[in-house]
PDB file of C-alpha atoms in Angstrom:
ATOM      1  CA  MET R 551      -0.052   0.085   0.012  1.00  0.00           C
ATOM      2  CA  LYS R 552       1.594   3.490  -0.979  1.00  0.00           C
ATOM      3  CA  ARG R 553       2.255   5.237   2.334  1.00  0.00           C
ATOM      4  CA  ARG R 554       0.599   8.812   2.571  1.00  0.00           C
ATOM      5  CA  TYR R 555       1.286  11.277   5.030  1.00  0.00           C
ATOM      6  CA  LEU R 556      -1.056  13.818   6.629  1.00  0.00           C
ATOM      7  CA  PRO R 557      -0.418  17.674   6.674  1.00  0.00           C
ATOM      8  CA  VAL R 558       1.199  18.197  10.152  1.00  0.00           C
ATOM      9  CA  SER R 559      -0.228  20.243  12.736  1.00  0.00           C
ATOM     10  CA  ILE R 560       1.584  21.712  15.995  1.00  0.00           C
ATOM     11  CA  LEU R 561      -0.014  21.548  18.979  1.00  0.00           C
ATOM     12  CA  VAL R 562       0.369  25.027  19.993  1.00  0.00           C
ATOM     13  CA  LEU R 563      -0.160  28.041  17.447  1.00  0.00           C
ATOM     14  CA  LEU R 564       2.246  30.765  17.691  1.00  0.00           C
ATOM     15  CA  CYS R 565       1.008  34.403  17.768  1.00  0.00           C
ATOM     16  CA  GLY R 566       2.497  37.233  15.583  1.00  0.00           C
ATOM     17  CA  CYS R 567       2.701  39.040  12.336  1.00  0.00           C
ATOM     18  CA  THR R 568       5.576  37.395  11.014  1.00  0.00           C
ATOM     19  CA  PRO R 569       5.687  33.746   9.885  1.00  0.00           C
ATOM     20  CA  GLN R 570       7.395  31.374  12.260  1.00  0.00           C
ATOM     21  CA  MET R 571       9.076  28.240  11.668  1.00  0.00           C
ATOM     22  CA  ARG R 572       6.720  25.580  13.103  1.00  0.00           C
ATOM     23  CA  TYR R 573       8.003  22.662  15.017  1.00  0.00           C
ATOM     24  CA  VAL R 574       6.220  18.887  15.092  1.00  0.00           C
ATOM     25  CA  ALA R 575       5.827  17.800  18.942  1.00  0.00           C
ATOM     26  CA  GLU R 576       6.356  21.254  20.253  1.00  0.00           C
ATOM     27  CA  ILE R 577       5.985  21.130  24.213  1.00  0.00           C
ATOM     28  CA  PRO R 578       4.361  24.062  25.741  1.00  0.00           C
ATOM     29  CA  ARG R 579       6.154  27.420  25.026  1.00  0.00           C
ATOM     30  CA  SER R 580       5.139  28.813  28.401  1.00  0.00           C
ATOM     31  CA  LEU R 581       3.181  28.661  31.323  1.00  0.00           C
ATOM     32  CA  SER R 582       0.421  30.715  30.337  1.00  0.00           C
ATOM     33  CA  GLN R 583      -0.357  27.710  27.837  1.00  0.00           C
ATOM     34  CA  GLN R 584       0.074  24.515  29.947  1.00  0.00           C
ATOM     35  CA  GLN R 585      -3.767  24.201  30.114  1.00  0.00           C
ATOM     36  CA  ALA R 586      -3.996  24.722  26.458  1.00  0.00           C
ATOM     37  CA  PHE R 587      -1.203  22.263  25.641  1.00  0.00           C
ATOM     38  CA  ALA R 588      -3.048  19.413  28.065  1.00  0.00           C
ATOM     39  CA  ASP R 589      -5.959  20.094  26.423  1.00  0.00           C
ATOM     40  CA  ALA R 590      -4.971  19.669  22.725  1.00  0.00           C
ATOM     41  CA  ALA R 591      -6.036  16.487  20.768  1.00  0.00           C
ATOM     42  CA  ALA R 592      -4.103  14.359  19.006  1.00  0.00           C
ATOM     43  CA  LYS R 593      -2.736  14.824  15.736  1.00  0.00           C
ATOM     44  CA  GLN R 594      -2.099  12.395  13.099  1.00  0.00           C
ATOM     45  CA  VAL R 595       1.682  12.925  11.104  1.00  0.00           C
ATOM     46  CA  ALA R 596       1.996   9.825   9.522  1.00  0.00           C
ATOM     47  CA  GLN R 597      -0.247   6.837   8.596  1.00  0.00           C
ATOM     48  CA  GLU R 598       0.056   3.332   6.187  1.00  0.00           C
ATOM     49  CA  GLY R 599      -3.024   1.146   6.628  1.00  0.00           C
ATOM     50  CA  ASP R 600      -3.357   0.567  10.566  1.00  0.00           C
ATOM     51  CA  PHE R 601      -0.047   2.128  11.173  1.00  0.00           C
ATOM     52  CA  SER R 602      -0.229   5.568  12.278  1.00  0.00           C
ATOM     53  CA  VAL R 603       1.746   8.148  13.994  1.00  0.00           C
ATOM     54  CA  TRP R 604       0.767  10.648  16.424  1.00  0.00           C
ATOM     55  CA  VAL R 605       2.080  13.645  18.032  1.00  0.00           C
ATOM     56  CA  PHE R 606       0.193  14.389  21.544  1.00  0.00           C
ATOM     57  CA  ARG R 607       1.368  16.488  24.315  1.00  0.00           C
ATOM     58  CA  GLY R 608       5.001  16.537  23.496  1.00  0.00           C
ATOM     59  CA  ARG R 609       5.451  12.722  22.855  1.00  0.00           C
ATOM     60  CA  TYR R 610       5.121  10.799  19.831  1.00  0.00           C
ATOM     61  CA  TYR R 611       2.478   7.707  19.764  1.00  0.00           C
ATOM     62  CA  VAL R 612       3.095   4.815  17.485  1.00  0.00           C
ATOM     63  CA  LEU R 613       0.012   2.766  16.659  1.00  0.00           C
ATOM     64  CA  GLY R 614      -0.648  -0.452  15.189  1.00  0.00           C
ATOM     65  CA  THR R 615      -4.229  -1.294  15.841  1.00  0.00           C
ATOM     66  CA  GLN R 616      -8.005   0.638  15.319  1.00  0.00           C
ATOM     67  CA  ARG R 617      -8.613   0.373  18.857  1.00  0.00           C
ATOM     68  CA  ALA R 618      -5.407   2.089  19.896  1.00  0.00           C
ATOM     69  CA  LYS R 619      -5.852   4.986  17.669  1.00  0.00           C
ATOM     70  CA  ALA R 620      -9.827   5.573  19.290  1.00  0.00           C
ATOM     71  CA  ALA R 621      -8.142   4.931  22.940  1.00  0.00           C
ATOM     72  CA  LEU R 622      -5.765   7.997  21.843  1.00  0.00           C
ATOM     73  CA  ILE R 623      -8.454   9.889  20.666  1.00  0.00           C
ATOM     74  CA  ASN R 624     -11.234   9.194  23.194  1.00  0.00           C
ATOM     75  CA  ASP R 625      -9.148   7.772  26.270  1.00  0.00           C
ATOM     76  CA  PRO R 626      -5.271   8.187  26.125  1.00  0.00           C
ATOM     77  CA  SER R 627      -5.327   7.058  29.953  1.00  0.00           C
ATOM     78  CA  SER R 628      -6.680   3.604  28.444  1.00  0.00           C
ATOM     79  CA  LEU R 629      -3.682   3.431  25.767  1.00  0.00           C
ATOM     80  CA  GLN R 630      -1.615   0.216  26.403  1.00  0.00           C
ATOM     81  CA  VAL R 631       2.226   1.784  25.624  1.00  0.00           C
ATOM     82  CA  LYS R 632       6.028   1.239  25.716  1.00  0.00           C
ATOM     83  CA  SER R 633       8.296   4.163  26.000  1.00  0.00           C
ATOM     84  CA  ALA R 634      11.185   4.456  24.461  1.00  0.00           C
ATOM     85  CA  PRO R 635      12.963   7.800  26.277  1.00  0.00           C
ATOM     86  CA  GLY R 636      14.808  10.124  23.507  1.00  0.00           C
ATOM     87  CA  MET R 637      13.983   8.110  20.105  1.00  0.00           C
ATOM     88  CA  GLY R 638      12.131  10.839  18.812  1.00  0.00           C
ATOM     89  CA  PRO R 639      13.870  12.976  16.067  1.00  0.00           C
ATOM     90  CA  HIS R 640      14.681  15.777  18.772  1.00  0.00           C
ATOM     91  CA  GLY R 641      14.770  13.617  21.955  1.00  0.00           C
ATOM     92  CA  GLU R 642      11.139  13.078  22.391  1.00  0.00           C
ATOM     93  CA  THR R 643       9.939   9.949  24.362  1.00  0.00           C
ATOM     94  CA  VAL R 644       8.078   7.817  21.656  1.00  0.00           C
ATOM     95  CA  GLU R 645       5.125   5.885  22.857  1.00  0.00           C
ATOM     96  CA  PHE R 646       4.612   2.491  21.240  1.00  0.00           C
ATOM     97  CA  GLU R 647       1.483   0.662  21.557  1.00  0.00           C
ATOM     98  CA  ALA R 648       1.716  -2.623  23.571  1.00  0.00           C
ATOM     99  CA  ASP R 649      -0.681  -5.782  23.765  1.00  0.00           C
ATOM    100  CA  PRO R 650      -0.297  -8.726  25.860  1.00  0.00           C
ATOM    101  CA  ALA R 651      -2.119 -10.905  23.116  1.00  0.00           C
ATOM    102  CA  ASP R 652       0.297  -9.850  20.268  1.00  0.00           C
ATOM    103  CA  PRO R 653       4.035  -9.825  22.026  1.00  0.00           C
ATOM    104  CA  GLY R 654       5.851  -8.773  18.982  1.00  0.00           C
ATOM    105  CA  LEU R 655       3.315  -5.953  18.016  1.00  0.00           C
ATOM    106  CA  THR R 656       5.574  -3.240  19.661  1.00  0.00           C
ATOM    107  CA  THR R 657       8.822  -4.437  18.184  1.00  0.00           C
ATOM    108  CA  ARG R 658       7.251  -4.571  14.715  1.00  0.00           C
ATOM    109  CA  LEU R 659       5.735  -1.052  15.477  1.00  0.00           C
ATOM    110  CA  GLU R 660       9.485   0.086  16.147  1.00  0.00           C
ATOM    111  CA  GLU R 661      11.061  -1.007  12.903  1.00  0.00           C
ATOM    112  CA  GLN R 662       8.288   0.721  11.310  1.00  0.00           C
ATOM    113  CA  PHE R 663       8.832   3.883  13.084  1.00  0.00           C
ATOM    114  CA  LYS R 664      12.274   3.667  12.190  1.00  0.00           C
ATOM    115  CA  GLY R 665      11.676   3.966   8.314  1.00  0.00           C
ATOM    116  CA  THR R 666       8.793   6.792   8.578  1.00  0.00           C
ATOM    117  CA  PRO R 667       9.914   9.777   7.617  1.00  0.00           C
ATOM    118  CA  LEU R 668       9.009  12.981  10.389  1.00  0.00           C
ATOM    119  CA  LEU R 669       8.483  16.523   9.047  1.00  0.00           C
ATOM    120  CA  LEU R 670      10.685  18.557  11.334  1.00  0.00           C
ATOM    121  CA  LYS R 671      10.220  21.914  10.119  1.00  0.00           C
ATOM    122  CA  GLN R 672       8.331  23.971   8.003  1.00  0.00           C
ATOM    123  CA  PHE R 673       8.290  27.826   6.629  1.00  0.00           C
ATOM    124  CA  GLU R 674       5.207  28.647   4.858  1.00  0.00           C
ATOM    125  CA  ARG R 675       5.382  26.825   1.114  1.00  0.00           C
ATOM    126  CA  GLU R 676       9.467  27.615   0.521  1.00  0.00           C
ATOM    127  CA  TYR R 677      11.398  25.436   3.271  1.00  0.00           C
ATOM    128  CA  TYR R 678      11.262  22.131   4.737  1.00  0.00           C
ATOM    129  CA  VAL R 679      13.296  19.820   6.731  1.00  0.00           C
ATOM    130  CA  TRP R 680      12.479  15.895   7.240  1.00  0.00           C
ATOM    131  CA  LYS R 681      14.319  13.423   9.398  1.00  0.00           C
ATOM    132  CA  TYR R 682      14.512   9.741   7.723  1.00  0.00           C
ATOM    133  CA  ASP R 683      16.781   7.141   7.952  1.00  0.00           C
ATOM    134  CA  ASN R 684      18.914   9.429  10.242  1.00  0.00           C
ATOM    135  CA  ARG R 685      19.316  11.848   7.686  1.00  0.00           C
ATOM    136  CA  LEU R 686      18.032  15.382   7.406  1.00  0.00           C
ATOM    137  CA  PHE R 687      16.337  16.383   4.060  1.00  0.00           C
ATOM    138  CA  VAL R 688      16.182  19.944   3.282  1.00  0.00           C
ATOM    139  CA  ILE R 689      13.920  20.432   0.126  1.00  0.00           C
ATOM    140  CA  GLY R 690      12.639  24.066  -1.247  1.00  0.00           C
ATOM    141  CA  GLY R 691       8.936  23.258  -2.767  1.00  0.00           C
ATOM    142  CA  PRO R 692       5.923  22.188  -2.148  1.00  0.00           C
ATOM    143  CA  GLU R 693       5.905  20.194  -5.277  1.00  0.00           C
ATOM    144  CA  SER R 694       9.026  18.513  -4.205  1.00  0.00           C
ATOM    145  CA  ASN R 695       7.686  18.360  -0.652  1.00  0.00           C
ATOM    146  CA  ALA R 696       5.137  16.220  -1.563  1.00  0.00           C
ATOM    147  CA  LEU R 697       6.756  14.194  -3.709  1.00  0.00           C
ATOM    148  CA  PHE R 698       9.460  13.386  -0.790  1.00  0.00           C
ATOM    149  CA  ALA R 699       6.522  12.420   1.339  1.00  0.00           C
ATOM    150  CA  ALA R 700       5.311   9.943  -0.774  1.00  0.00           C
ATOM    151  CA  THR R 701       8.113   8.205  -2.036  1.00  0.00           C
ATOM    152  CA  LYS R 702      11.292   9.206   0.439  1.00  0.00           C
ATOM    153  CA  THR R 703      13.489  10.252  -2.224  1.00  0.00           C
ATOM    154  CA  LEU R 704      14.492  13.673  -4.195  1.00  0.00           C
ATOM    155  CA  PRO R 705      14.962  13.464  -7.872  1.00  0.00           C
ATOM    156  CA  LEU R 706      17.969  15.239  -7.462  1.00  0.00           C
ATOM    157  CA  SER R 707      20.186  16.432  -4.611  1.00  0.00           C
ATOM    158  CA  LYS R 708      23.166  17.107  -2.692  1.00  0.00           C
ATOM    159  CA  THR R 709      24.817  15.597   0.281  1.00  0.00           C
ATOM    160  CA  ILE R 710      26.630  17.443   3.218  1.00  0.00           C
ATOM    161  CA  PHE R 711      27.999  14.995   5.523  1.00  0.00           C
ATOM    162  CA  ALA R 712      27.936  15.388   9.489  1.00  0.00           C
ATOM    163  CA  ALA R 713      26.123  18.856   8.887  1.00  0.00           C
ATOM    164  CA  GLY R 714      22.944  18.635  11.177  1.00  0.00           C
ATOM    165  CA  PRO R 715      22.694  19.364  15.095  1.00  0.00           C
ATOM    166  CA  ASN R 716      23.579  15.549  16.137  1.00  0.00           C
ATOM    167  CA  GLU R 717      25.769  15.346  12.931  1.00  0.00           C
ATOM    168  CA  GLU R 718      23.318  13.765  10.953  1.00  0.00           C
ATOM    169  CA  THR R 719      24.090  13.570   7.084  1.00  0.00           C
ATOM    170  CA  VAL R 720      21.919  16.299   5.262  1.00  0.00           C
ATOM    171  CA  ILE R 721      20.461  15.688   1.716  1.00  0.00           C
ATOM    172  CA  VAL R 722      19.589  19.135   0.042  1.00  0.00           C
ATOM    173  CA  GLU R 723      17.042  19.582  -2.856  1.00  0.00           C
ATOM    174  CA  ALA R 724      19.116  20.372  -6.287  1.00  0.00           C
ATOM    175  CA  LYS R 725      17.604  21.201  -9.555  1.00  0.00           C
ATOM    176  CA  ASN R 726      19.402  21.196 -12.945  1.00  0.00           C
ATOM    177  CA  ASN R 727      17.941  24.635 -13.979  1.00  0.00           C
ATOM    178  CA  ASN R 728      18.938  26.532 -11.062  1.00  0.00           C
ATOM    179  CA  PRO R 729      22.515  25.691  -9.847  1.00  0.00           C
ATOM    180  CA  ASP R 730      22.216  27.810  -7.090  1.00  0.00           C
ATOM    181  CA  PHE R 731      19.129  26.472  -5.767  1.00  0.00           C
ATOM    182  CA  ALA R 732      20.885  23.846  -3.474  1.00  0.00           C
ATOM    183  CA  GLU R 733      23.730  26.384  -2.440  1.00  0.00           C
ATOM    184  CA  ARG R 734      20.644  29.008  -1.444  1.00  0.00           C
ATOM    185  CA  LEU R 735      19.033  25.719   0.937  1.00  0.00           C
ATOM    186  CA  VAL R 736      22.366  25.145   2.333  1.00  0.00           C
ATOM    187  CA  GLU R 737      23.379  28.351   2.933  1.00  0.00           C
ATOM    188  CA  ARG R 738      19.801  28.871   4.814  1.00  0.00           C
ATOM    189  CA  PHE R 739      20.122  25.142   6.800  1.00  0.00           C
ATOM    190  CA  LEU R 740      23.775  26.210   7.966  1.00  0.00           C
ATOM    191  CA  ALA R 741      22.457  29.602   9.234  1.00  0.00           C
ATOM    192  CA  SER R 742      19.530  28.622  11.505  1.00  0.00           C
ATOM    193  CA  PRO R 743      19.821  27.418  14.661  1.00  0.00           C
ATOM    194  CA  GLN R 744      19.537  23.547  15.001  1.00  0.00           C
ATOM    195  CA  LEU R 745      17.489  22.064  17.567  1.00  0.00           C
ATOM    196  CA  VAL R 746      19.790  19.058  19.299  1.00  0.00           C
ATOM    197  CA  THR R 747      17.048  18.006  21.731  1.00  0.00           C
ATOM    198  CA  GLN R 748      14.208  19.114  23.962  1.00  0.00           C
ATOM    199  CA  ASP R 749      12.453  18.128  27.043  1.00  0.00           C
ATOM    200  CA  ALA R 750      10.028  19.689  29.061  1.00  0.00           C
ATOM    201  CA  ASP R 751      12.592  21.980  30.809  1.00  0.00           C
ATOM    202  CA  TYR R 752      15.885  21.199  28.865  1.00  0.00           C
ATOM    203  CA  PHE R 753      16.325  22.221  25.662  1.00  0.00           C
ATOM    204  CA  VAL R 754      20.021  22.587  23.502  1.00  0.00           C
ATOM    205  CA  TRP R 755      20.206  24.194  20.156  1.00  0.00           C
ATOM    206  CA  ARG R 756      23.636  24.444  18.238  1.00  0.00           C
ATOM    207  CA  TYR R 757      24.166  27.529  16.432  1.00  0.00           C
ATOM    208  CA  ARG R 758      27.903  28.582  14.641  1.00  0.00           C
ATOM    209  CA  ASN R 759      29.680  25.860  16.334  1.00  0.00           C
ATOM    210  CA  ARG R 760      28.459  26.768  20.178  1.00  0.00           C
ATOM    211  CA  LEU R 761      25.985  24.536  22.184  1.00  0.00           C
ATOM    212  CA  TYR R 762      23.677  26.681  24.024  1.00  0.00           C
ATOM    213  CA  VAL R 763      21.720  24.791  27.285  1.00  0.00           C
ATOM    214  CA  MET R 764      18.309  26.382  28.272  1.00  0.00           C
ATOM    215  CA  GLY R 765      15.813  25.320  31.002  1.00  0.00           C
ATOM    216  CA  SER R 766      12.567  26.566  29.769  1.00  0.00           C
ATOM    217  CA  PRO R 767      10.482  26.414  26.921  1.00  0.00           C
ATOM    218  CA  ASP R 768      10.030  30.299  26.914  1.00  0.00           C
ATOM    219  CA  THR R 769      13.761  31.186  27.022  1.00  0.00           C
ATOM    220  CA  SER R 770      13.985  28.541  24.088  1.00  0.00           C
ATOM    221  CA  LEU R 771      11.323  30.146  22.142  1.00  0.00           C
ATOM    222  CA  SER R 772      13.134  33.144  22.559  1.00  0.00           C
ATOM    223  CA  PHE R 773      16.993  32.172  21.535  1.00  0.00           C
ATOM    224  CA  GLU R 774      14.822  30.881  18.461  1.00  0.00           C
ATOM    225  CA  LYS R 775      13.824  34.028  17.373  1.00  0.00           C
ATOM    226  CA  THR R 776      16.297  36.572  18.885  1.00  0.00           C
ATOM    227  CA  LEU R 777      19.827  34.023  19.322  1.00  0.00           C
ATOM    228  CA  LEU R 778      20.304  35.410  22.646  1.00  0.00           C
ATOM    229  CA  ILE R 779      20.115  34.052  26.073  1.00  0.00           C
ATOM    230  CA  PRO R 780      19.189  36.722  28.672  1.00  0.00           C
ATOM    231  CA  LYS R 781      21.435  35.632  31.392  1.00  0.00           C
ATOM    232  CA  SER R 782      24.192  33.269  30.649  1.00  0.00           C
ATOM    233  CA  GLN R 783      27.534  31.723  31.434  1.00  0.00           C
ATOM    234  CA  ALA R 784      29.839  30.195  28.801  1.00  0.00           C
ATOM    235  CA  PHE R 785      31.864  26.987  29.403  1.00  0.00           C
ATOM    236  CA  LEU R 786      34.654  27.305  26.620  1.00  0.00           C
ATOM    237  CA  GLY R 787      35.844  23.851  25.132  1.00  0.00           C
ATOM    238  CA  ALA R 788      32.587  21.862  27.301  1.00  0.00           C
ATOM    239  CA  GLY R 789      31.354  20.001  24.361  1.00  0.00           C
ATOM    240  CA  GLN R 790      32.192  16.773  23.036  1.00  0.00           C
ATOM    241  CA  LYS R 791      33.682  18.343  19.763  1.00  0.00           C
ATOM    242  CA  GLY R 792      35.448  20.851  21.573  1.00  0.00           C
ATOM    243  CA  GLU R 793      32.718  23.604  21.407  1.00  0.00           C
ATOM    244  CA  THR R 794      31.871  26.452  23.855  1.00  0.00           C
ATOM    245  CA  VAL R 795      28.824  25.677  25.756  1.00  0.00           C
ATOM    246  CA  ILE R 796      26.194  28.312  26.825  1.00  0.00           C
ATOM    247  CA  PHE R 797      24.357  27.781  29.731  1.00  0.00           C
ATOM    248  CA  GLU R 798      21.250  29.534  30.807  1.00  0.00           C
ATOM    249  CA  THR R 799      21.401  31.097  34.652  1.00  0.00           C
ATOM    250  CA  GLY R 800      18.821  33.291  34.472  1.00  0.00           C
ATOM    251  CA  LYS R 801      16.917  33.960  38.258  1.00  0.00           C
ATOM    252  CA  ASP R 802      17.194  30.995  39.700  1.00  0.00           C
ATOM    253  CA  ALA R 803      20.741  29.471  41.509  1.00  0.00           C
ATOM    254  CA  THR R 804      19.897  26.464  40.715  1.00  0.00           C
ATOM    255  CA  LEU R 805      18.895  26.357  37.516  1.00  0.00           C
ATOM    256  CA  LEU R 806      22.958  26.654  36.199  1.00  0.00           C
ATOM    257  CA  GLN R 807      23.426  23.549  38.178  1.00  0.00           C
ATOM    258  CA  ARG R 808      20.923  21.322  37.109  1.00  0.00           C
ATOM    259  CA  LEU R 809      21.553  22.161  33.374  1.00  0.00           C
ATOM    260  CA  ARG R 810      24.860  21.341  33.790  1.00  0.00           C
ATOM    261  CA  ASP R 811      24.669  18.009  35.457  1.00  0.00           C
ATOM    262  CA  LYS R 812      22.244  16.969  32.597  1.00  0.00           C
ATOM    263  CA  PHE R 813      24.164  18.384  30.344  1.00  0.00           C
ATOM    264  CA  PHE R 814      27.366  16.436  31.408  1.00  0.00           C
ATOM    265  CA  SER R 815      25.705  13.403  32.585  1.00  0.00           C
ATOM    266  CA  ARG R 816      24.322  12.967  28.666  1.00  0.00           C
ATOM    267  CA  SER R 817      27.694  13.836  27.015  1.00  0.00           C
ATOM    268  CA  SER R 818      29.545  11.868  29.245  1.00  0.00           C
ATOM    269  CA  MET R 819      32.598  14.667  29.496  1.00  0.00           C
ATOM    270  CA  SER R 820      33.854  16.199  33.119  1.00  0.00           C
ATOM    271  CA  ALA R 821      32.592  19.933  33.823  1.00  0.00           C
ATOM    272  CA  LEU R 822      35.117  22.432  32.630  1.00  0.00           C
ATOM    273  CA  GLU R 823      35.672  25.950  34.294  1.00  0.00           C
ATOM    274  CA  PRO R 824      33.551  28.684  33.332  1.00  0.00           C
ATOM    275  CA  ASP R 825      34.805  31.633  30.593  1.00  0.00           C
ATOM    276  CA  SER R 826      35.555  34.136  33.513  1.00  0.00           C
ATOM    277  CA  ASN R 827      35.011  36.854  30.593  1.00  0.00           C
ATOM    278  CA  ARG R 828      31.402  36.699  30.171  1.00  0.00           C
TER     279      ARG R 828
END
């Protein structure tokens, strides 16, 4: 059966006069949005037969039966799932349907999920970023985007190795009749901050060979727009590849320590001394 992908809807709408980049599986951007986030309906982002992928309350749900689909829509608390923390494209938890009567269901869903393209970013109808097979695909138009969603391929492309925020290979759409098309997409991709991972109270962005670690949705949203953190402390060479790491400090004295502990526990590196000039 031909795989089809339904239009992606974010869970939280960002207000403003200028277009905003949209991320799948958004978590609440501020405390004032917590209730709207909690009440938001599940959104389906991929389907093939009974297999479906949904975004709900900042997590991905991967389902294999119509019964589970009905449960997610009508009574999410009744859904039997197996959690896979960090398996989402930006480190989100993925919930796989579990069924005691079919012990192999979860494993089959995990394998199918790994082969499912997921739309990560969209800017109007001119810029799309997908993640598929641990690679990023950067596409510059709605027709090519629809073709990729249906076939998981691009007729013509340019490959950049280790250019993604987690060193993924990046495949960029190219056009024979427009030699500069791919270069413009590459420049746009590399000039934009890239979300490395996110959790309810932990965000890591990569921008210009620096890592920015934040502890709140509001700060993450502000950084995405302004590329600034109001209060921060830099640690030179603290990244796994020697990058400078900039931590949000904020007003809470414990925030920096919490972010440092989480960052260094994940990166398995020892904490370095901060840059006294920042």
